[in-house]
PDB file of C-alpha atoms and ligand atoms in Angstrom:
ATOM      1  CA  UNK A 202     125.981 134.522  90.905  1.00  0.00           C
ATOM      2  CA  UNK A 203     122.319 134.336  90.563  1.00  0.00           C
ATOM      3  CA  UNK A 204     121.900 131.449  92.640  1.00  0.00           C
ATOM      4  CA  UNK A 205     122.097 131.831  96.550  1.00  0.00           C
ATOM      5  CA  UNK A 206     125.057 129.179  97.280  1.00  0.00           C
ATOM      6  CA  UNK A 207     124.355 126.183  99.453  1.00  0.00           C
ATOM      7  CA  UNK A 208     126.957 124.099 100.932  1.00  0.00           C
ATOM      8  CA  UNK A 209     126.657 121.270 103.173  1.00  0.00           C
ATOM      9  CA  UNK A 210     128.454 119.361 105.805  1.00  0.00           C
ATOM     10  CA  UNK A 211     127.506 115.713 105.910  1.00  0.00           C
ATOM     11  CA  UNK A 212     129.041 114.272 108.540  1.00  0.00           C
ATOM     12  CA  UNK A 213     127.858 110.900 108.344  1.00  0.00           C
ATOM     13  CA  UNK A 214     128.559 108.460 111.282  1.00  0.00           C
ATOM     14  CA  UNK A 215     131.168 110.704 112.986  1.00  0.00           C
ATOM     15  CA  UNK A 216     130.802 113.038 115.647  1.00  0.00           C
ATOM     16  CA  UNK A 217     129.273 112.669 119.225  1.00  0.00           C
ATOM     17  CA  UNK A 218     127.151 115.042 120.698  1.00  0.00           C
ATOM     18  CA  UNK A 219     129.917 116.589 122.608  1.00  0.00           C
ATOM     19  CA  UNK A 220     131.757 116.954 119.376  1.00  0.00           C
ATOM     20  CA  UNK A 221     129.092 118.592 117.905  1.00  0.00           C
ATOM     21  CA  UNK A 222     128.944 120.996 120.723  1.00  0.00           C
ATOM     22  CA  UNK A 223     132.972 121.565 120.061  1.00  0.00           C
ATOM     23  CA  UNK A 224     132.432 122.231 115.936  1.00  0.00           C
ATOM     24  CA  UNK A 225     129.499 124.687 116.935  1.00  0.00           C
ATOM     25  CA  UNK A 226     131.753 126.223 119.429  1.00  0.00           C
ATOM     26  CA  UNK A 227     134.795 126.596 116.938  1.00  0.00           C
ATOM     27  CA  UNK A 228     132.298 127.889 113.991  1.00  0.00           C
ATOM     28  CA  UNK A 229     130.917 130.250 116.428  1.00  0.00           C
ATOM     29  CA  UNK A 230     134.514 132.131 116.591  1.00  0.00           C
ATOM     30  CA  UNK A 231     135.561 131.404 112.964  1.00  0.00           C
ATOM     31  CA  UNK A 232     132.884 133.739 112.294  1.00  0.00           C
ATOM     32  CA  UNK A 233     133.108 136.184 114.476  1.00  0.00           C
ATOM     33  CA  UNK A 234     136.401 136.779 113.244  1.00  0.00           C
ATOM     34  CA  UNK A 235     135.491 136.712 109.484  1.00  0.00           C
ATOM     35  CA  UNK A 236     132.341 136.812 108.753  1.00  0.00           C
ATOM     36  CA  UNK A 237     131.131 136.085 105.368  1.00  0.00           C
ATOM     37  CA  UNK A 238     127.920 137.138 103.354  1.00  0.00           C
ATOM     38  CA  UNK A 239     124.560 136.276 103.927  1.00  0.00           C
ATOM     39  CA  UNK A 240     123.653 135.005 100.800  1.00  0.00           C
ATOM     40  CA  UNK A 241     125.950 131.713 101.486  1.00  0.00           C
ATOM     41  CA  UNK A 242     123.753 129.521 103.077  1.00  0.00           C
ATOM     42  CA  UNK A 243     125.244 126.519 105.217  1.00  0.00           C
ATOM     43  CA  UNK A 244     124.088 122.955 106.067  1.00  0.00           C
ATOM     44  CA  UNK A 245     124.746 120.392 108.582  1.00  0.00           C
ATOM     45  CA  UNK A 246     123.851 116.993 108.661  1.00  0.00           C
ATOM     46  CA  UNK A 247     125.177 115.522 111.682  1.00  0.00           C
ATOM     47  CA  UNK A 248     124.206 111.883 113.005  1.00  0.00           C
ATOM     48  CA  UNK A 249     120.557 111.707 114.254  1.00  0.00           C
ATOM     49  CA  UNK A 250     121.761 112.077 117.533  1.00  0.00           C
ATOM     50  CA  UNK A 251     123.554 115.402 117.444  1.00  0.00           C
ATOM     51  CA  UNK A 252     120.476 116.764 115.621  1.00  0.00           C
ATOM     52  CA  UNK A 253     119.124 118.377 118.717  1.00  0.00           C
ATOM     53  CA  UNK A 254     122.647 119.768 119.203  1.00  0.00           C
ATOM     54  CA  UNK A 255     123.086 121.464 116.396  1.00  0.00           C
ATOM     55  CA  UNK A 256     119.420 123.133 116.331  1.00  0.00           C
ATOM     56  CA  UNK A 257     119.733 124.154 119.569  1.00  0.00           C
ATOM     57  CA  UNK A 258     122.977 125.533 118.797  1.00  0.00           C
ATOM     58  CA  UNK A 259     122.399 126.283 114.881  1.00  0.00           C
ATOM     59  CA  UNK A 260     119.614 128.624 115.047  1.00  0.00           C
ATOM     60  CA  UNK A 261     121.912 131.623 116.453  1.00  0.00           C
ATOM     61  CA  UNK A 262     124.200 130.296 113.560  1.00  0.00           C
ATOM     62  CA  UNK A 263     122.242 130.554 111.318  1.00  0.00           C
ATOM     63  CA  UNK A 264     122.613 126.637 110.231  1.00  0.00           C
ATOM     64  CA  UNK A 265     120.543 124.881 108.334  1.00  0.00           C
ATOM     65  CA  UNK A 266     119.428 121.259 109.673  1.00  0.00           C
ATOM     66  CA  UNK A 267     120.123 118.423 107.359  1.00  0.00           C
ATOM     67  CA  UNK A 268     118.971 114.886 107.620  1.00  0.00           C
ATOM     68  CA  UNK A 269     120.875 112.411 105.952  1.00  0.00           C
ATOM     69  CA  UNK A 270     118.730 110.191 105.158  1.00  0.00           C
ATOM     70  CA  UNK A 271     115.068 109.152 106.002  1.00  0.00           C
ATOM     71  CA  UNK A 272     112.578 106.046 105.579  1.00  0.00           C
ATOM     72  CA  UNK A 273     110.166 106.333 102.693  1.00  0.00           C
ATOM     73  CA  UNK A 274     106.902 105.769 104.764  1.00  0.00           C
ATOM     74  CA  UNK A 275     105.778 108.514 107.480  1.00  0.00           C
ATOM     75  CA  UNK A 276     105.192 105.807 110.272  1.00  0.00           C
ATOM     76  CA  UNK A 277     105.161 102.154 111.692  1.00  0.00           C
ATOM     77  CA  UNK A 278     106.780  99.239 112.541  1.00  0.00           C
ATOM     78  CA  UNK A 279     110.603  99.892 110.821  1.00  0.00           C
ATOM     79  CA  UNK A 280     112.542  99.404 113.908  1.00  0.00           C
ATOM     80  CA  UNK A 281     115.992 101.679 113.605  1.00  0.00           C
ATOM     81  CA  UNK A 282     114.475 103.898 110.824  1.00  0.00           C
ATOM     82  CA  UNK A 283     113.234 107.700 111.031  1.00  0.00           C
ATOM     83  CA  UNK A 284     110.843 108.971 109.036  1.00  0.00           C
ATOM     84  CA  UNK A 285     110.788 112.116 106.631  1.00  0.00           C
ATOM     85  CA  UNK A 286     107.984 113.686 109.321  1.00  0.00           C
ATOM     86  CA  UNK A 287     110.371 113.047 112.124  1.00  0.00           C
ATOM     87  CA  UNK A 288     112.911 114.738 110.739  1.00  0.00           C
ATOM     88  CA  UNK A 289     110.925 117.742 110.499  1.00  0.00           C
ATOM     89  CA  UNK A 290     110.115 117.793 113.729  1.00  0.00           C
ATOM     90  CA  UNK A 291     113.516 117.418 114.533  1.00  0.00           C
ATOM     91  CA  UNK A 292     113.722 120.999 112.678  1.00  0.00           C
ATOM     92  CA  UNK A 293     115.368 119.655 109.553  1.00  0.00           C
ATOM     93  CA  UNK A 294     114.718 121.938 106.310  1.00  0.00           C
ATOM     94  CA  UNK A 295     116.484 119.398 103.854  1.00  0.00           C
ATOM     95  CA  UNK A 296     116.925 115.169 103.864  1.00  0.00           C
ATOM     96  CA  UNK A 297     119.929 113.935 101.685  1.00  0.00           C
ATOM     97  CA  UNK A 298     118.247 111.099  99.678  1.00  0.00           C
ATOM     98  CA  UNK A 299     120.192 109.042  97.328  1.00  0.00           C
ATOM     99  CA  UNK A 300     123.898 108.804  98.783  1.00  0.00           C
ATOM    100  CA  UNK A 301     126.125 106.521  97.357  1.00  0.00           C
ATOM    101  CA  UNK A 302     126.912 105.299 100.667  1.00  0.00           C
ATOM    102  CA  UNK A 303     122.687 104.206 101.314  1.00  0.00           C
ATOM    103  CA  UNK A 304     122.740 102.766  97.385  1.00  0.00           C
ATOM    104  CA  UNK A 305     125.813 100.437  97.854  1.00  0.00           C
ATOM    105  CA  UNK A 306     125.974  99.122 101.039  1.00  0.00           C
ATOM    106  CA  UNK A 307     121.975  99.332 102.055  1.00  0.00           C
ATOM    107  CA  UNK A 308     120.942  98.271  98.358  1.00  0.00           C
ATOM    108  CA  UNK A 309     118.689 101.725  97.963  1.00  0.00           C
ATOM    109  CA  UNK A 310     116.984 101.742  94.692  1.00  0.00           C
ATOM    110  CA  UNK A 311     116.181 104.351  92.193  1.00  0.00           C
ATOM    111  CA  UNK A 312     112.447 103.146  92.901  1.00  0.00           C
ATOM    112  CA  UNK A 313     113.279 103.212  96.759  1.00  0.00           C
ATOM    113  CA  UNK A 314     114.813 107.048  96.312  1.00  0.00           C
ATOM    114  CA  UNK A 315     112.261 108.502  94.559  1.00  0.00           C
ATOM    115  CA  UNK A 316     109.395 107.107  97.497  1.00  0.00           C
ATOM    116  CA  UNK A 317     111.894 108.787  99.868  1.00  0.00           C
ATOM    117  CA  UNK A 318     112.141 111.891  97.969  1.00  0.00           C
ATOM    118  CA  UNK A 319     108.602 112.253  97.804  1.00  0.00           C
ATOM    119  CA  UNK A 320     108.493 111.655 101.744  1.00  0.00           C
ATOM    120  CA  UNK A 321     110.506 114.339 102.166  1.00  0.00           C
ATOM    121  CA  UNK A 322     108.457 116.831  99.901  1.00  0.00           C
ATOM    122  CA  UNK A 323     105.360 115.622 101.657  1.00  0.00           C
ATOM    123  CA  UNK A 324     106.666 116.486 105.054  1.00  0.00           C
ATOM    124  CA  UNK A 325     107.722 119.900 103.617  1.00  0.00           C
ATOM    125  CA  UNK A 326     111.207 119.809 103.599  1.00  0.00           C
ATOM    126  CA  UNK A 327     113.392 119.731 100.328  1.00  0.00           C
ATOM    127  CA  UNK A 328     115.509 116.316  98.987  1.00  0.00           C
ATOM    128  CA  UNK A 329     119.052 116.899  98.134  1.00  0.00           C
ATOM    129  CA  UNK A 330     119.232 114.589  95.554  1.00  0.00           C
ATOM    130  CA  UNK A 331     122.714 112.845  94.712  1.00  0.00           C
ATOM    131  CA  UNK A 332     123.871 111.454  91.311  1.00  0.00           C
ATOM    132  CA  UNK A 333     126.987 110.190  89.902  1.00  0.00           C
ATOM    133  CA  UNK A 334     128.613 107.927  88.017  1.00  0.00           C
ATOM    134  CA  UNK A 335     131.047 104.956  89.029  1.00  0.00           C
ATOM    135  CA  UNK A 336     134.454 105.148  87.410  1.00  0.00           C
ATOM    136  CA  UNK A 337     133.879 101.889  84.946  1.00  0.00           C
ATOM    137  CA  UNK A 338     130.965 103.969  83.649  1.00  0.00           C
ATOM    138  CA  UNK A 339     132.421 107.472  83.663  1.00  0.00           C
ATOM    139  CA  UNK A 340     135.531 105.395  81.511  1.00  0.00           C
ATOM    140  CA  UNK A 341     133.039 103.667  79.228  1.00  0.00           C
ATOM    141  CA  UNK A 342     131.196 107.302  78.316  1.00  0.00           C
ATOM    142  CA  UNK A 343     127.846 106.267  80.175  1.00  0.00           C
ATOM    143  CA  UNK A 344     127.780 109.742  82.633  1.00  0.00           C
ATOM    144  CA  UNK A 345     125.308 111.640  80.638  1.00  0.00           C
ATOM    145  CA  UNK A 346     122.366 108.820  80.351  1.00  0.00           C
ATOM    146  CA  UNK A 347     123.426 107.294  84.119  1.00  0.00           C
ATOM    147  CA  UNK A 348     122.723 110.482  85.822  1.00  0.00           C
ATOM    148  CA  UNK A 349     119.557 111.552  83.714  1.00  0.00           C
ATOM    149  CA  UNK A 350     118.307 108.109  84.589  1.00  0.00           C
ATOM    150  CA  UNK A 351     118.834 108.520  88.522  1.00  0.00           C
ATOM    151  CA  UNK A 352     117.291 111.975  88.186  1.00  0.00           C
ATOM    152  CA  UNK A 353     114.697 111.345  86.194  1.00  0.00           C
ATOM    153  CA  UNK A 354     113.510 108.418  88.246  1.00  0.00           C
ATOM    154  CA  UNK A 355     114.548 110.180  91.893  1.00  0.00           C
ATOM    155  CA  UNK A 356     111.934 112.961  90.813  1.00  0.00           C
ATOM    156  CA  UNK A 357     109.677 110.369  89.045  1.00  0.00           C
ATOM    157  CA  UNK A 358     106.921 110.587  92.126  1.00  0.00           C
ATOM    158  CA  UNK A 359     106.727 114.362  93.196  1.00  0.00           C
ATOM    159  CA  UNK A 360     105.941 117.497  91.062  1.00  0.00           C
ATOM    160  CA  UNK A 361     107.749 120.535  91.556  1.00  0.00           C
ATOM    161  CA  UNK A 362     106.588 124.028  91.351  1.00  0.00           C
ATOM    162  CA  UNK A 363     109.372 125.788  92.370  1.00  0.00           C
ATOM    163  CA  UNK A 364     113.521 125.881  92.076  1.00  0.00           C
ATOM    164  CA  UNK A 365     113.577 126.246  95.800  1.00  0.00           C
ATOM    165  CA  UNK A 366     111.336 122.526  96.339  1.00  0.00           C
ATOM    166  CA  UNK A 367     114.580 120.983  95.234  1.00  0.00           C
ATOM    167  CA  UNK A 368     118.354 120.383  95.371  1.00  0.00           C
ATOM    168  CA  UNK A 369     120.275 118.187  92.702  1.00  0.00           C
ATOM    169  CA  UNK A 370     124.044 117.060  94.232  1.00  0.00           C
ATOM    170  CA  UNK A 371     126.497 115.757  91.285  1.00  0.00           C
ATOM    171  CA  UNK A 372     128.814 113.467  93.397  1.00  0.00           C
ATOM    172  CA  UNK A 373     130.841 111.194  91.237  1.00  0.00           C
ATOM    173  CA  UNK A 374     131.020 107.687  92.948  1.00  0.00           C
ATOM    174  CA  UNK A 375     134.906 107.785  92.466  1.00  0.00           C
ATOM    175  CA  UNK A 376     135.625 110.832  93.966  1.00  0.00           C
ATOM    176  CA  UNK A 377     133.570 110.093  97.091  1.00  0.00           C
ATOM    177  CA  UNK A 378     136.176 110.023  99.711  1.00  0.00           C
ATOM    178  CA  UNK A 379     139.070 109.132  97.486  1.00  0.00           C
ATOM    179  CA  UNK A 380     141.075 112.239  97.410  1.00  0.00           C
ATOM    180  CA  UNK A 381     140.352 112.486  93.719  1.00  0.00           C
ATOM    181  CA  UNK A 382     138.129 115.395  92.855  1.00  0.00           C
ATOM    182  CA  UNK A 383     136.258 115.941  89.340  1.00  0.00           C
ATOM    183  CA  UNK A 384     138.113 118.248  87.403  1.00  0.00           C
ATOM    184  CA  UNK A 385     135.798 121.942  86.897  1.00  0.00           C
ATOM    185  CA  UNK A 386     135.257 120.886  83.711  1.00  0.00           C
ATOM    186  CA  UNK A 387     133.899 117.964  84.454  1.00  0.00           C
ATOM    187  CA  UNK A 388     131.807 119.155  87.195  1.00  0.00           C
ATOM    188  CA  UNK A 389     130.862 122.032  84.993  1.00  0.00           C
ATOM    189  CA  UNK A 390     129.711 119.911  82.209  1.00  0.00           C
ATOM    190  CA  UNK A 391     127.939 117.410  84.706  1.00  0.00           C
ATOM    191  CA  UNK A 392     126.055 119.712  86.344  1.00  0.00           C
ATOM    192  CA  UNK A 393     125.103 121.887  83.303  1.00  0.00           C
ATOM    193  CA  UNK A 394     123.635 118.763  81.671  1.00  0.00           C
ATOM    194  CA  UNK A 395     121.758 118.122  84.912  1.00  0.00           C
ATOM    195  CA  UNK A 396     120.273 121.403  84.831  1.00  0.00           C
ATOM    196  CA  UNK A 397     119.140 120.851  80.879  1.00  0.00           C
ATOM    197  CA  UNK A 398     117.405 117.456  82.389  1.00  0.00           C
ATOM    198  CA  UNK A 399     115.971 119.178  85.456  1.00  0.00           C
ATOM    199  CA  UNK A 400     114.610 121.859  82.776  1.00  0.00           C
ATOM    200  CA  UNK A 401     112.857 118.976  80.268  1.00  0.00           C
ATOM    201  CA  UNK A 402     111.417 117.327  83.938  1.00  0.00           C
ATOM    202  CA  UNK A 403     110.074 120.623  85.284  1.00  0.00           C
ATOM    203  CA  UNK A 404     110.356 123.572  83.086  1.00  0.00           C
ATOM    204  CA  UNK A 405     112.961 126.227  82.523  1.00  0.00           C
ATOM    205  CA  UNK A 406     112.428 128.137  85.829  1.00  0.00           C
ATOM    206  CA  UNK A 407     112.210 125.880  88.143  1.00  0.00           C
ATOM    207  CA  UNK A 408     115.373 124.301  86.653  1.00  0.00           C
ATOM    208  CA  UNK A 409     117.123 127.534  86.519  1.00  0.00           C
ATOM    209  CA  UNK A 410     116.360 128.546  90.143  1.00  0.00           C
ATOM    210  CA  UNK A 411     117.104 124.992  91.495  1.00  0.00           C
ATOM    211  CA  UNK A 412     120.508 125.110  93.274  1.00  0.00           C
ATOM    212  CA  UNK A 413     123.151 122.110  91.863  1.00  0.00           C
ATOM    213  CA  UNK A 414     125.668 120.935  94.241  1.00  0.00           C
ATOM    214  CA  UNK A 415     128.928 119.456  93.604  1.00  0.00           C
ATOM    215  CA  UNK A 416     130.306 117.000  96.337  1.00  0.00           C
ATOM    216  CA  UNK A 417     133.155 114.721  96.042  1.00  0.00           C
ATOM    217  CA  UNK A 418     136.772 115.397  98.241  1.00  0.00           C
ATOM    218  CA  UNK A 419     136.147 118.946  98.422  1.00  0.00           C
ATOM    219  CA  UNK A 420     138.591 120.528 100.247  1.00  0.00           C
ATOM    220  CA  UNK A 421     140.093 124.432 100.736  1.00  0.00           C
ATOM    221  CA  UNK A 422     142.569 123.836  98.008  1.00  0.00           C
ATOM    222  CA  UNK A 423     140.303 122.926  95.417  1.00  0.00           C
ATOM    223  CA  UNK A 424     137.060 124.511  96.304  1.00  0.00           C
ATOM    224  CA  UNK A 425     137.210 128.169  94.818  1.00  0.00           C
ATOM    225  CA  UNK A 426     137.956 126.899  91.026  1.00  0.00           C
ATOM    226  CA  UNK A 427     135.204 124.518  91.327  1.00  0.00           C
ATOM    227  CA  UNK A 428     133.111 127.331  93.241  1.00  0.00           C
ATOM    228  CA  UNK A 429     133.615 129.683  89.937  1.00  0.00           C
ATOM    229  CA  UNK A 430     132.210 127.276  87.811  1.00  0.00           C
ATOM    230  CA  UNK A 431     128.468 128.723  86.276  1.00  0.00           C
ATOM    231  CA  UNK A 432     126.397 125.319  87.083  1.00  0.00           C
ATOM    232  CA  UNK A 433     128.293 124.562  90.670  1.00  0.00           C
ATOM    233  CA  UNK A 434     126.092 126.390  93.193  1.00  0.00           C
ATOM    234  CA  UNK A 435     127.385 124.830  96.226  1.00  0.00           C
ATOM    235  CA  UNK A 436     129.064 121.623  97.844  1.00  0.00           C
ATOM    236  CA  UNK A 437     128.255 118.540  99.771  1.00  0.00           C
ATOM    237  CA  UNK A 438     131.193 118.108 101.667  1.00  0.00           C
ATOM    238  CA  UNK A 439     131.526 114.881 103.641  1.00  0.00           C
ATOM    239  CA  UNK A 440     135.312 114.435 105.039  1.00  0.00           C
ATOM    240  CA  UNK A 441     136.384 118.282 104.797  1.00  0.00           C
ATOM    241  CA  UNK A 442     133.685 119.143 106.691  1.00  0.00           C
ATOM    242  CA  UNK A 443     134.429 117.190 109.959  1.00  0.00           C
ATOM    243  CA  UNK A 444     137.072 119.903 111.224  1.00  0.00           C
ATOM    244  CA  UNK A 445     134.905 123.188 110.904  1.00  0.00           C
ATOM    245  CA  UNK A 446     138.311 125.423 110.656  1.00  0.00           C
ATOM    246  CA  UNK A 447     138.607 123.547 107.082  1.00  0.00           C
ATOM    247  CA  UNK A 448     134.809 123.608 106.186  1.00  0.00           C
ATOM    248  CA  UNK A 449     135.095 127.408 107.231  1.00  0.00           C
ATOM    249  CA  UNK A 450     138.213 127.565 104.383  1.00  0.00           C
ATOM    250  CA  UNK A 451     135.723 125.549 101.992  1.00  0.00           C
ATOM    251  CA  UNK A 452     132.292 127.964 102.419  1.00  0.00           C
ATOM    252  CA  UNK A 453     134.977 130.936 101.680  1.00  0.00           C
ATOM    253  CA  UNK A 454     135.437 129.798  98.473  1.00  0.00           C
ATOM    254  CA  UNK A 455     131.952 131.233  97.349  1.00  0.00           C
ATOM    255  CA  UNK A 456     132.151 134.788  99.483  1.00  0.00           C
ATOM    256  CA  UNK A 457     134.346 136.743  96.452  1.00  0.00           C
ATOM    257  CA  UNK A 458     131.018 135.291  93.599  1.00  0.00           C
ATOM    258  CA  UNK A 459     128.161 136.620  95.859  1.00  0.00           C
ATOM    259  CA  UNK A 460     129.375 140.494  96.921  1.00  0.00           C
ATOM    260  CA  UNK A 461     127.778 141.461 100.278  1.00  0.00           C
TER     261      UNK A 461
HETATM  262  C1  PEP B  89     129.982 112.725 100.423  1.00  0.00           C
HETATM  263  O1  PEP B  89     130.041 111.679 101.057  1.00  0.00           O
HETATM  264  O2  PEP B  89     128.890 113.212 100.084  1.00  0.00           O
HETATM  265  C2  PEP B  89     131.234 113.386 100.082  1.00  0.00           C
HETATM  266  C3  PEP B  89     131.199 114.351  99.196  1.00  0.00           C
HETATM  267  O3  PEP B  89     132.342 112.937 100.732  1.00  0.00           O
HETATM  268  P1  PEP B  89     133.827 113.537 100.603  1.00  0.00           P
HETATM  269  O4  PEP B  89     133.723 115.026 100.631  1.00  0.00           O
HETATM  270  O5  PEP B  89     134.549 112.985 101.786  1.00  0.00           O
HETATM  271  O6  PEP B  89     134.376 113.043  99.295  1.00  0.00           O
END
């Protein structure tokens, strides 16, 4: 694959510092014993307070920092938020911006996810932008025009120059943590159509360099038919991802479509 895969852990609100420590310790020997190419790149977005866990522990794992999620302004008086800038700091790379989880139970708007994404650009670190359809809609034939709208406005406030300045995640709402995973062909088509959309937004190359996540009950059984499909460069991996023995399965997937 052209593409360098990308797949990230999001662990959400699990995991204490301490259990951080025990998933970095655990990765550590997963990969000693089978190491897998460089060209997969790997993700973690643990709570805000494991983030100085896992960079102290990432670096010589060669993790990347994830945020998963940020405030849209870089300062001030938002008590309980953290902004894009702080994040950074923190040694983040990439902010998840968009989740279902922020839309439906903290209200996020498309307006409110496209200030955020453009936080995160302007603190230098790249969105990973999530889309998807709810089941009523998916039933009623609305995918196509629901996730060009939240893509269209999510990237509404930031130009981008390059493929690498952004990451698109496809996460259908009703496979979030349900068990029920898109079928390839239904990622496939998703995500091909997002790359068409991320094309007429930017232009050909930036949308043909731009890396297109799938995410939605990924697990070790499922992963390497979803992992051969053309437009599915990586995952976002929320409940899989908690044990890192079954992540570890899940980021194999991809190490027979890169070559060493
Ligand atoms: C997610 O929350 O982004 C996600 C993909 O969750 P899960 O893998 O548990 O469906």
């Amino acid at each position: 694959m052209t593409r360098r895969p990308l797949i990230v852990a999001n662990w959400k609100m699990h995991h204490t510092r301490t259990a951080a420590e025990d998933w970095c310790s655990k990765w550590h020997e997963l990969r000693e014993d089978e190491p897998w190419p460089e060209r997969i790149e790997i993700g973690v977005a643990p709570a805000f307070t494991a983030l100085k866990t896992l960079r102290a522990r990432g670096r010589s794992l060669t993790l990347a920092l994830v945020g998963q999620n940020c405030h849209q302004e870089p300062f001030g008086p938002f008590t309980g938020e953290v902004s894009a800038g702080m994040l950074e700091d923190a040694g983040c790379a990439m902010v998840i911006v968009g989740h279902i989880e922020r839309r439906q139970h903290y209200g996020e708007t498309d307006r409110l996810i496209a200030q955020k994404v453009k936080a995160v650009r302007e603190a230098g670190m790249v969105p990973i932008v999530c889309v998807g359809e709810s089941e009523n809609q998916r039933e009623s034939g609305r995918t196509e025009p629901i996730i060009e709208s939240q893509l269209r406005h999510a990237l509404s406030l930031v130009s981008l120059a390059r493929g690498a300045e952004i990451v698109v995640a496809y996460e259908p709402v009703w496979a979030i943590g349900t068990g029920r995973v898109a079928q390839p062909e239904q990622a496939e088509a998703a995500q091909a159509f997002l790359r068409g959309i991320l094309a007429s937004i930017t232009n050909r190359d930036v949308a043909g360099d731009a890396r297109i996540l799938y995410g939605g009950s990924v697990n070790p059984d499922n992963a390497s038919v979803l992992a051969e499909q053309p437009h599915v460069d990586g995952f976002l991996v929320g409940g899989a991802s908690l044990d890192a023995g079954t992540f570890h399965r899940i980021v194999k997937a991809f190490a027979p479509l890169v070559g060493d």
